[in-house]
Short mmCIF file of C-alpha atoms in Angstrom, two decimals:
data_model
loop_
_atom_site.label_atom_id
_atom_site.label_comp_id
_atom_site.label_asym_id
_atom_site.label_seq_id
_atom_site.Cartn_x
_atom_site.Cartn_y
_atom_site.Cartn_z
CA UNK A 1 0.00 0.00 0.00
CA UNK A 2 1.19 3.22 -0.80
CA UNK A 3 1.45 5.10 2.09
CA UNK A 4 -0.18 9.04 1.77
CA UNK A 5 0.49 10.05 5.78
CA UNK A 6 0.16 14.09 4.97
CA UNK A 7 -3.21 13.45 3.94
CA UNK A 8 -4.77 10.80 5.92
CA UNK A 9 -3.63 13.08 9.21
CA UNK A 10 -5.73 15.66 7.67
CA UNK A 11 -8.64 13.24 7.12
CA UNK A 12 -8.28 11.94 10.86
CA UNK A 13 -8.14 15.70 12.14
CA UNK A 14 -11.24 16.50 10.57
CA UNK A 15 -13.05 13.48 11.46
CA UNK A 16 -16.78 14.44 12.84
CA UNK A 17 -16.58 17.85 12.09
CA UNK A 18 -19.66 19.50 10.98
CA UNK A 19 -18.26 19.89 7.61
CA UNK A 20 -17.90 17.90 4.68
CA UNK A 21 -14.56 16.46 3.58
CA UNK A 22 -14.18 17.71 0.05
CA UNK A 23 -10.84 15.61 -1.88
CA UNK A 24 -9.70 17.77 -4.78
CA UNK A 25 -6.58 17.09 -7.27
CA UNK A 26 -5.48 16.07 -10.31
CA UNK A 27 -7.34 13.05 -11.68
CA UNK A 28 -5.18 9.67 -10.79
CA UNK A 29 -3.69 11.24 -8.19
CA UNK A 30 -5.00 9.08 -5.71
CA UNK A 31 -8.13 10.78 -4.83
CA UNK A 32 -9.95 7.87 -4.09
CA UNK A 33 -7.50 5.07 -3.39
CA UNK A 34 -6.58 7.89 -0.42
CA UNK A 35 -10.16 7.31 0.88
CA UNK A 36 -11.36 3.62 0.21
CA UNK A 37 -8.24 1.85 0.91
CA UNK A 38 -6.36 3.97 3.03
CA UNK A 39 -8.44 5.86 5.20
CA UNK A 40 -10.81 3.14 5.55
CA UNK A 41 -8.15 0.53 6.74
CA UNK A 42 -7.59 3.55 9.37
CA UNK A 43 -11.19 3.55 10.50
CA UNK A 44 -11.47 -0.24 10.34
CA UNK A 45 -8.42 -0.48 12.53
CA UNK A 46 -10.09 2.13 14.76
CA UNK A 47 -12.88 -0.24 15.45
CA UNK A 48 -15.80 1.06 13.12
CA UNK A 49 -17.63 -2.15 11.40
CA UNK A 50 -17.86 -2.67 8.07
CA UNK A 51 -21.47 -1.51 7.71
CA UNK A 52 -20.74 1.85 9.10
CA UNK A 53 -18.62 2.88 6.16
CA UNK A 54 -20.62 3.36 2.69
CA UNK A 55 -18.59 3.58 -0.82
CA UNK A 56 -20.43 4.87 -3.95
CA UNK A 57 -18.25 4.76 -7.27
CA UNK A 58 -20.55 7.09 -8.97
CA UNK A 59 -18.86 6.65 -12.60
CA UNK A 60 -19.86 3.00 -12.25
CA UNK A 61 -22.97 2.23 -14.35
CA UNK A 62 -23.80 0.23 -11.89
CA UNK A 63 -24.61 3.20 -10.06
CA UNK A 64 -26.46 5.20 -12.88
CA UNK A 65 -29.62 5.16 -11.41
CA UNK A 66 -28.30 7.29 -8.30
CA UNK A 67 -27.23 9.92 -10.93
CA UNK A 68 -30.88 11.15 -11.20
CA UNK A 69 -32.43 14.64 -8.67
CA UNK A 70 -33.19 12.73 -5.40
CA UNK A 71 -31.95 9.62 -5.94
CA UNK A 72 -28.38 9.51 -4.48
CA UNK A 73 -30.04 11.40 -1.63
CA UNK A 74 -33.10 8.97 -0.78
CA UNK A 75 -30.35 5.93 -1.30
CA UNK A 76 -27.88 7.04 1.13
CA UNK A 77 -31.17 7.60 3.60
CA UNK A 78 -32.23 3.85 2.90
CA UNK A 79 -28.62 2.17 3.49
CA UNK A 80 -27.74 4.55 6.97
CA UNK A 81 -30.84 4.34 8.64
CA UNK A 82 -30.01 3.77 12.15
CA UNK A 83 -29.88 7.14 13.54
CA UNK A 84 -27.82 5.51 17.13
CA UNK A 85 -24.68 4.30 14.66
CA UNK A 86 -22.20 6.81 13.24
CA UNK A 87 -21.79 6.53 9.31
CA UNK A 88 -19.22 7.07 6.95
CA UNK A 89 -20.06 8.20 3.31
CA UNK A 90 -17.47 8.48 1.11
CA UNK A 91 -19.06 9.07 -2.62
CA UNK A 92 -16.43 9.27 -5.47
CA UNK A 93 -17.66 11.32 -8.84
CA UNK A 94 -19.96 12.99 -6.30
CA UNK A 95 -20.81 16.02 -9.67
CA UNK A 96 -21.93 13.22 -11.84
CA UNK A 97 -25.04 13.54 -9.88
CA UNK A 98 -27.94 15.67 -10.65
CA UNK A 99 -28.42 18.68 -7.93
CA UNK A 100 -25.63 17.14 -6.13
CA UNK A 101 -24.66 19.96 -3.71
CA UNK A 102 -28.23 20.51 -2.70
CA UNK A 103 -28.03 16.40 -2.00
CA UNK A 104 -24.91 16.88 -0.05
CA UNK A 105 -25.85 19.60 2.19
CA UNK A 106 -28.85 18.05 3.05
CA UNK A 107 -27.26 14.83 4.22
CA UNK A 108 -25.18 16.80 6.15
CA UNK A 109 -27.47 18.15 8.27
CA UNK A 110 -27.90 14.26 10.19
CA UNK A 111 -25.22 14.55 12.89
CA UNK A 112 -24.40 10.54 12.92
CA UNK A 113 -23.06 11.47 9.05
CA UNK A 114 -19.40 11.76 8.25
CA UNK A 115 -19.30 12.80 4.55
CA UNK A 116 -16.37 12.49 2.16
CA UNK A 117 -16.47 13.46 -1.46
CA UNK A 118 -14.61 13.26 -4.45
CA UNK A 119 -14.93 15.13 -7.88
CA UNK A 120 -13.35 15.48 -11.35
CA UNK A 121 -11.57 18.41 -12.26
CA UNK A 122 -13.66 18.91 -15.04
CA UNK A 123 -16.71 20.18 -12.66
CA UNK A 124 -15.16 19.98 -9.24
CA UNK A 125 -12.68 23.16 -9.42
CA UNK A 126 -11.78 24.18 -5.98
CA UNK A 127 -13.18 27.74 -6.57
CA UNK A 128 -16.18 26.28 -8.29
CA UNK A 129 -16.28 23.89 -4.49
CA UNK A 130 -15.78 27.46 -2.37
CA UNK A 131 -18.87 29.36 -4.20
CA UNK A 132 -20.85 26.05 -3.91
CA UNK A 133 -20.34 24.54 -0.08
CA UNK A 134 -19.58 28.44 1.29
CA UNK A 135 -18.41 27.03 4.90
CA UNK A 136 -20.10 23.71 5.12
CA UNK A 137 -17.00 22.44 3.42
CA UNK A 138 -13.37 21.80 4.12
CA UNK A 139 -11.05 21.19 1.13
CA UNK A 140 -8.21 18.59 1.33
CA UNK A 141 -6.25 18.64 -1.97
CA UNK A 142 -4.40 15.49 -3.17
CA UNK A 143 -1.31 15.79 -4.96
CA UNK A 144 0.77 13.34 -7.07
CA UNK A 145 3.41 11.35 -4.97
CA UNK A 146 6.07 13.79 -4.09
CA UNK A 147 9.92 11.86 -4.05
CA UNK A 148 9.80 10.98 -0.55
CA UNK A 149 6.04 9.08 -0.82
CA UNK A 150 7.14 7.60 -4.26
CA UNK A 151 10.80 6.28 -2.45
CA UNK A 152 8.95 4.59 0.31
CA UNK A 153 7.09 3.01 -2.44
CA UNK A 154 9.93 2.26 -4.71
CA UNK A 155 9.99 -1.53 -5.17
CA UNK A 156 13.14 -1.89 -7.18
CA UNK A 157 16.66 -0.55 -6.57
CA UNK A 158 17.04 2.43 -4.55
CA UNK A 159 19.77 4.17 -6.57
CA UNK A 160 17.70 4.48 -8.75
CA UNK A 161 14.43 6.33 -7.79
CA UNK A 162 15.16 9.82 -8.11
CA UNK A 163 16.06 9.00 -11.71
CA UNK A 164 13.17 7.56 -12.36
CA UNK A 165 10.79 9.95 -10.41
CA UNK A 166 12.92 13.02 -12.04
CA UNK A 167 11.48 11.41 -15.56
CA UNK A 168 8.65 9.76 -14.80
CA UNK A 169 6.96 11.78 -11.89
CA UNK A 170 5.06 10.39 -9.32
CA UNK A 171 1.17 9.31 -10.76
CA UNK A 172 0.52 7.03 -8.59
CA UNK A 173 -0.95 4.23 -11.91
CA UNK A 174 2.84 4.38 -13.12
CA UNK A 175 3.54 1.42 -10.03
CA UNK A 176 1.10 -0.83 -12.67
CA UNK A 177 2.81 0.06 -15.58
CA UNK A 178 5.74 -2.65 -16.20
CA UNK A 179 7.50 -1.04 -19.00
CA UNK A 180 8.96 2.24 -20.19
CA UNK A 181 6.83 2.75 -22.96
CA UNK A 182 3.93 1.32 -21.05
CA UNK A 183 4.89 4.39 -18.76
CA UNK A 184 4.94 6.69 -21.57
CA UNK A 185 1.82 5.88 -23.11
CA UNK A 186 0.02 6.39 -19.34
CA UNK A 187 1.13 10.01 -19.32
CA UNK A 188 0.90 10.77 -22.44
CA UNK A 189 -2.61 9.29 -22.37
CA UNK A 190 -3.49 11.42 -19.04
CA UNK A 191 -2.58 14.93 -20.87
CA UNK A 192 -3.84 14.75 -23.96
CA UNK A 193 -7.07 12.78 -23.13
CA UNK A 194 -7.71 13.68 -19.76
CA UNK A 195 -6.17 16.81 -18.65
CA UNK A 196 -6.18 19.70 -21.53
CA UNK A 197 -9.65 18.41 -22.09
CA UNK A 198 -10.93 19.55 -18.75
CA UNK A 199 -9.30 22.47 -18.93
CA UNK A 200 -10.69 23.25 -22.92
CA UNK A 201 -13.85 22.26 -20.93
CA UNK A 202 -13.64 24.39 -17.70
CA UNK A 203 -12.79 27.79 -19.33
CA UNK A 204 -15.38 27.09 -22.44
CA UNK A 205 -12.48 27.79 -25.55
CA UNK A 206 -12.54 26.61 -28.83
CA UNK A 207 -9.05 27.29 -29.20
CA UNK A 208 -7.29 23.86 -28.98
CA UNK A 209 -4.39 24.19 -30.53
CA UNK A 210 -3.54 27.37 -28.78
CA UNK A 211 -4.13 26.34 -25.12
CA UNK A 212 -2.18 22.93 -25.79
CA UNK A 213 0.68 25.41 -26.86
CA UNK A 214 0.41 27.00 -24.06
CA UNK A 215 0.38 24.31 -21.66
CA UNK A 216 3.57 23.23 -23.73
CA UNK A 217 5.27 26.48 -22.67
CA UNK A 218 4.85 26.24 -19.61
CA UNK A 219 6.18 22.80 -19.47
CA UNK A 220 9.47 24.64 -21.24
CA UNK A 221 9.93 27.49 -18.49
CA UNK A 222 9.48 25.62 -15.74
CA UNK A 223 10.94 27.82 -12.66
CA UNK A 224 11.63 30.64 -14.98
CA UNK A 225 9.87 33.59 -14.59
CA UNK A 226 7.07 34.54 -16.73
CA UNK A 227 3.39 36.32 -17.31
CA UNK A 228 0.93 36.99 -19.82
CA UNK A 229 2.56 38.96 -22.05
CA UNK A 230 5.77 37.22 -22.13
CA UNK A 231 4.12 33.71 -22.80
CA UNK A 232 1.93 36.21 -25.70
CA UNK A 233 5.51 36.73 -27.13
CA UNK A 234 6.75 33.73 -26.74
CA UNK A 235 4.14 32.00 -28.92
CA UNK A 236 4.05 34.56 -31.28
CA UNK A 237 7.95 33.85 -31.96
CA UNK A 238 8.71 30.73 -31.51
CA UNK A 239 5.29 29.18 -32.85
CA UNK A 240 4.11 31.87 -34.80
CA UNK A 241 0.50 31.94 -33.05
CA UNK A 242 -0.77 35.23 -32.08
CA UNK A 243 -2.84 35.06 -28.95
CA UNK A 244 -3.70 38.28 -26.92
CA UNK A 245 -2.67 38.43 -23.20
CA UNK A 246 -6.70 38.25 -22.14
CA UNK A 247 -6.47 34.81 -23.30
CA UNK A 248 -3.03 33.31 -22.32
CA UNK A 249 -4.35 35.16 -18.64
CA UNK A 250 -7.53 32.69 -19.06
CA UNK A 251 -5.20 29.77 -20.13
CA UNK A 252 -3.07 30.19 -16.89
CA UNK A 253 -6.11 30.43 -14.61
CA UNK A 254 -7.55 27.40 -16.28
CA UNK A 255 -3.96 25.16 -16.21
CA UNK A 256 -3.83 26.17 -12.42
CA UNK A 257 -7.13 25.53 -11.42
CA UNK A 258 -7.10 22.43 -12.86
CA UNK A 259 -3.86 21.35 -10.74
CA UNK A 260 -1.42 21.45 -13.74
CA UNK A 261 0.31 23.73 -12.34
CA UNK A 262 1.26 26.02 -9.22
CA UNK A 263 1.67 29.70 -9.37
CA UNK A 264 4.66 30.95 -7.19
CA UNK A 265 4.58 34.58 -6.54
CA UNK A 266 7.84 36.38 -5.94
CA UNK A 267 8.82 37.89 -2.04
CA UNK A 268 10.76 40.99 -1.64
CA UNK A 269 12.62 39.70 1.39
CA UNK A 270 14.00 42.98 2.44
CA UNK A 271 10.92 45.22 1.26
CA UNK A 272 8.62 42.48 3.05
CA UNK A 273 5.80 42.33 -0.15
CA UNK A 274 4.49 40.77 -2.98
CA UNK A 275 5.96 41.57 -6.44
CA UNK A 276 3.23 40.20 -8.52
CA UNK A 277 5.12 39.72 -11.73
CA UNK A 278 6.34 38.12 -13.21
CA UNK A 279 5.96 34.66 -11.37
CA UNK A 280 7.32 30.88 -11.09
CA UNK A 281 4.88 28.04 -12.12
CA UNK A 282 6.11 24.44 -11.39
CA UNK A 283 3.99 20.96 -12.23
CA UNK A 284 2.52 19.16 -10.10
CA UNK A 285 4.00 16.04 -11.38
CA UNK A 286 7.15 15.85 -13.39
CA UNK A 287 6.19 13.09 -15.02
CA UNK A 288 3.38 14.89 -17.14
CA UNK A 289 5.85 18.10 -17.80
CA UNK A 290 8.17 15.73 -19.32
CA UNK A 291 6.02 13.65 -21.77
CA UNK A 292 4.55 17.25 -23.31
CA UNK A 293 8.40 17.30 -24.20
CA UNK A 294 8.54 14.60 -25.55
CA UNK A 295 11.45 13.49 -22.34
CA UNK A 296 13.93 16.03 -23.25
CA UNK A 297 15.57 17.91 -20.49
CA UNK A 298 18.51 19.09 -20.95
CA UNK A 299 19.15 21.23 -17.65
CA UNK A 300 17.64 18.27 -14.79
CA UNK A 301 18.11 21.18 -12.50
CA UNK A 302 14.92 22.08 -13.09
CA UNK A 303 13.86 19.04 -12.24
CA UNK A 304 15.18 19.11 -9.13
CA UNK A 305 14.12 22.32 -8.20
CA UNK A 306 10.17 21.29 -9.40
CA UNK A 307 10.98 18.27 -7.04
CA UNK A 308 11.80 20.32 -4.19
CA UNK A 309 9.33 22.32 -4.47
CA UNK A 310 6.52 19.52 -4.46
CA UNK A 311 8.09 18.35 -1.69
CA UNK A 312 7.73 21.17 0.32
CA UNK A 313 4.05 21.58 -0.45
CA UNK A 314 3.09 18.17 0.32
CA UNK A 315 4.75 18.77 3.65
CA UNK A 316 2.66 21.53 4.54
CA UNK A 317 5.14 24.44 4.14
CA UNK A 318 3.49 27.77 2.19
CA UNK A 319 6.06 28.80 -0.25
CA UNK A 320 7.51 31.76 -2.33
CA UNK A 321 10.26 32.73 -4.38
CA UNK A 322 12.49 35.09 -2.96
CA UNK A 323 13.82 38.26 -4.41
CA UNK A 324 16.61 39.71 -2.59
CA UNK A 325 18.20 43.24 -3.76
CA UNK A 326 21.78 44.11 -2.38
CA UNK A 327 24.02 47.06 -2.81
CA UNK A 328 27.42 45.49 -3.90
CA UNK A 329 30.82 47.02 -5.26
CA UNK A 330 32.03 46.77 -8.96
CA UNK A 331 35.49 46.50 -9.98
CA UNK A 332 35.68 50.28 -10.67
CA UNK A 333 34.78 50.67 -7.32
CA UNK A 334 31.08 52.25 -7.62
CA UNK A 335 28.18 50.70 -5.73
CA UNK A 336 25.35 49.02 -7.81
CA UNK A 337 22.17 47.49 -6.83
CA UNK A 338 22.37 43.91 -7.88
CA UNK A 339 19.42 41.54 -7.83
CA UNK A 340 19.66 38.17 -6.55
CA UNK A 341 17.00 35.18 -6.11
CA UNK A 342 16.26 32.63 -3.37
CA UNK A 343 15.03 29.38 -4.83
CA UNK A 344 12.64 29.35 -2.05
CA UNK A 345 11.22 31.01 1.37
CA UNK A 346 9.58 28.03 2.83
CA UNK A 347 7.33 28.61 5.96
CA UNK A 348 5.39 26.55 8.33
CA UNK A 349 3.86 27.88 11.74
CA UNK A 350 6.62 29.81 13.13
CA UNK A 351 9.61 28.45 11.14
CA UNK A 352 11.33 29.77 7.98
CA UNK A 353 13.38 28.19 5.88
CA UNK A 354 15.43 30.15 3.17
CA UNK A 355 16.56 27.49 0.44
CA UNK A 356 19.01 27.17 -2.62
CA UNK A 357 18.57 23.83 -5.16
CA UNK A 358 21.26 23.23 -7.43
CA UNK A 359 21.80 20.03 -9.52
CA UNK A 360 25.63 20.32 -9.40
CA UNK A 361 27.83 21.44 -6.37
CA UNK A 362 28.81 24.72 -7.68
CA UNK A 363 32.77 26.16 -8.40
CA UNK A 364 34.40 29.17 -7.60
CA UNK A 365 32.34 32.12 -8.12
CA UNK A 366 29.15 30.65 -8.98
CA UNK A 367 29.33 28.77 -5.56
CA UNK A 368 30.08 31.86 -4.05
CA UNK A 369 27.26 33.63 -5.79
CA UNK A 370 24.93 31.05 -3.81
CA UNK A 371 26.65 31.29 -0.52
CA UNK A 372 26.12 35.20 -0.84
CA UNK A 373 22.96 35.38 -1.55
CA UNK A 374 21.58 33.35 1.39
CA UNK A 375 23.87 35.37 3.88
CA UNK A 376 22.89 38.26 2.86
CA UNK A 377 19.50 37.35 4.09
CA UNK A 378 20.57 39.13 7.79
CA UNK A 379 18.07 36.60 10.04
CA UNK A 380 17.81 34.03 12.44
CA UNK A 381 16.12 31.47 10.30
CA UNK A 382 18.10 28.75 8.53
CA UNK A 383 19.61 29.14 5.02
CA UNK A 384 19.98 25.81 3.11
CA UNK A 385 21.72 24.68 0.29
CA UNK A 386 20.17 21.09 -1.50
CA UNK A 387 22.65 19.80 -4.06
CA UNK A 388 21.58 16.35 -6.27
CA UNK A 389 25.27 15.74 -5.70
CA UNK A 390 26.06 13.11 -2.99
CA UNK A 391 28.59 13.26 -0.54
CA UNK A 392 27.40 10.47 1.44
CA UNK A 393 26.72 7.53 -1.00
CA UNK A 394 22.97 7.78 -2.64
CA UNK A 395 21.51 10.72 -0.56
CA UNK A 396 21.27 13.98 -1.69
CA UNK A 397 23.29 16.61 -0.36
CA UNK A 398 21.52 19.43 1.83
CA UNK A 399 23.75 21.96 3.62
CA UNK A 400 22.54 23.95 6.38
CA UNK A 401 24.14 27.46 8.07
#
């Protein structure tokens, strides 16, 4: 079983609250394996019976009769009628049903239900589930494996993981998959079929073509810095479509909300705000990036720094890009303004982490371009340096001061 601790903690901390349990992510990321294998071995081992916990695969056609106004509603009544036992509902495709947040909220209402749903991302956008539930809802979003979940996981020789997850990524289906190609064909299937078709779907465009381009260009700047305008440009160059910034701005909103991609906005760690552009986007799974490029990557340490960053997220930590400016002396003598960047500012209740990734241990002045940067960050918190360079056999490298 492959373990997915950051999430079941959150389903066990919001056990019997009033609110419903609303799992959001990319599709195959483990939505539902999270809840009817996982979390229900949890509650099993917790001593709830069998009967207490309900599963409804609404996709199934078995199911199709549930899909109508009332029906999923008057079922669930019928099967957890005993209103002195505590029930556990956790109903997968939960939009394919007619009227379905109406349903929801008023199961919700019986206090011996503990509701858990589950939606595509074609329908089930987490803004779309804000405007919808209001507060009756609490949203836990599932992510593909980051490295450390997809090592614990990793059946076959250890060296050999981060290679694997670096091209691969970490979709959770790719354990089923026995071959390379096999692998290949799974992603490839995922973004063409599956993904850019929810997203044509969600933002209602006709222009096909134009927002798979777009999704392609992202996958090319990953963790560089870009906007609108300069992905406008970029098109308009290198692939000769002219697109106005309106829509490439409705293309990004659409590729994030439908958990493509993450928006990282740049910090001004010395002016303490928000520069809003340009910003960082970075996958959600590497794996996906790489097959819209058909597996080429020449610079991995983007690769690694997308894999950082994942992991961070599915840690909990709320992180930014940091921009740091410093006043430094040329060779002439005269003080300039030079402007630096912190891979990340990573934060998590009171702590604050201030980290460099680099794929290669660094030499002379470019190594002491990364030391300078972080030490010129005059604070208490811990600066960190993460290298995909081992110095102790098979780990990577992570240097703290």
């Amino acid at each position: 079983m492959i373990k997915r601790d950051f999430y079941l903690n959150q389903l066990i901390s919001k056990r019997h609250s009033s609110k419903i349990k609303i799992i959001t992510g990319l599709r195959r990321a483990g939505k539902s394996y999270l809840l009817s294998r996982i979390y229900k071995e949890y509650l099993l081992n917790d001593g709830v019976k069998e009967d207490q916990i309900i599963i409804l695969e609404l996709d199934d056609e078995i199911n199709d009769a549930l899909l109508k106004k009332g029906k999923l509603r008057e079922y669930l009544l019928e099967r957890a009628n005993d209103n002195d036992k505590q029930y556990y509902l956790f109903i997968d495709e939960v939009q394919l049903a007619e009227d379905f947040v109406r349903a929801i909220n008023s199961l919700n209402k019986h206090p011996n239900y503990d509701i858990y749903i589950t939606g595509s991302n074609s329908k089930f956008l987490s803004k779309d589930i804000n405007d919808e539930f209001k507060d009756r809802g609490t949203e836990i979003n599932v992510r593909p494996l980051s490295f450390s979940e997809y090592y614990a996981a990793y059946q076959k020789d250890k060296r050999f993981a981060l290679l694997e997850y670096l091209k691969y990524g970490g979709m959770p289906g790719l354990f089923e998959e026995g071959t390379d190609l096999a692998k290949e064909k799974y992603l490839d299937n995922l973004m063409r079929k599956v993904y850019i078709d929810d997203i044509r779907r969600n933002i209602s465009t006709n222009l096909i073509d134009e927002l798979a381009a777009t999704v392609d260009a992202l996958c090319s700047v990953t963790g560089s810095l870009t906007n609108p305008l300069n992905m406008a440009n970029y098109l308009k160059s290198e692939k000769h479509l002219k697109i106005d910034n309106e829509t490439i701005a409705k293309f990004f909103e659409g590729i994030i909300d439908a958990f493509l991609f993450n928006q990282v906005k740049r910090y001004n760690i010395r002016g303490k705000e928000y520069l809003h552009t340009p910003s960082k986007f970075y996958c959600q799974d590497l794996g996906l990036r790489n097959v819209r490029l058909n597996f080429r990557e020449p610079n991995q340490g983007f690769l690694i720094e997308n894999a950082v960053y994942n992991e961070l997220i599915v840690r909990g930590y709320r992180v930014d890009v940091g921009f740091l400016e410093q006043k430094k002396k040329n060779r002439e003598g005269k003080y300039l303004y030079v402007q630096s960047e912190v891979d990340f500012i990573a934060r998590k209740d009171s702590k604050e982490y201030y980290i460099q990734v680099t794929d290669k241990l660094p030499k002379g002045q470019h190594l002491m371009n990364e030391y300078d940067t972080l030490l010129a960050i005059k604070n208490s918190f811990k600066k960190i340096m993460v290298i995909n360079q081992p110095l102790i056999r098979y780990t990577l490298t992570i240097m703290v001061f």
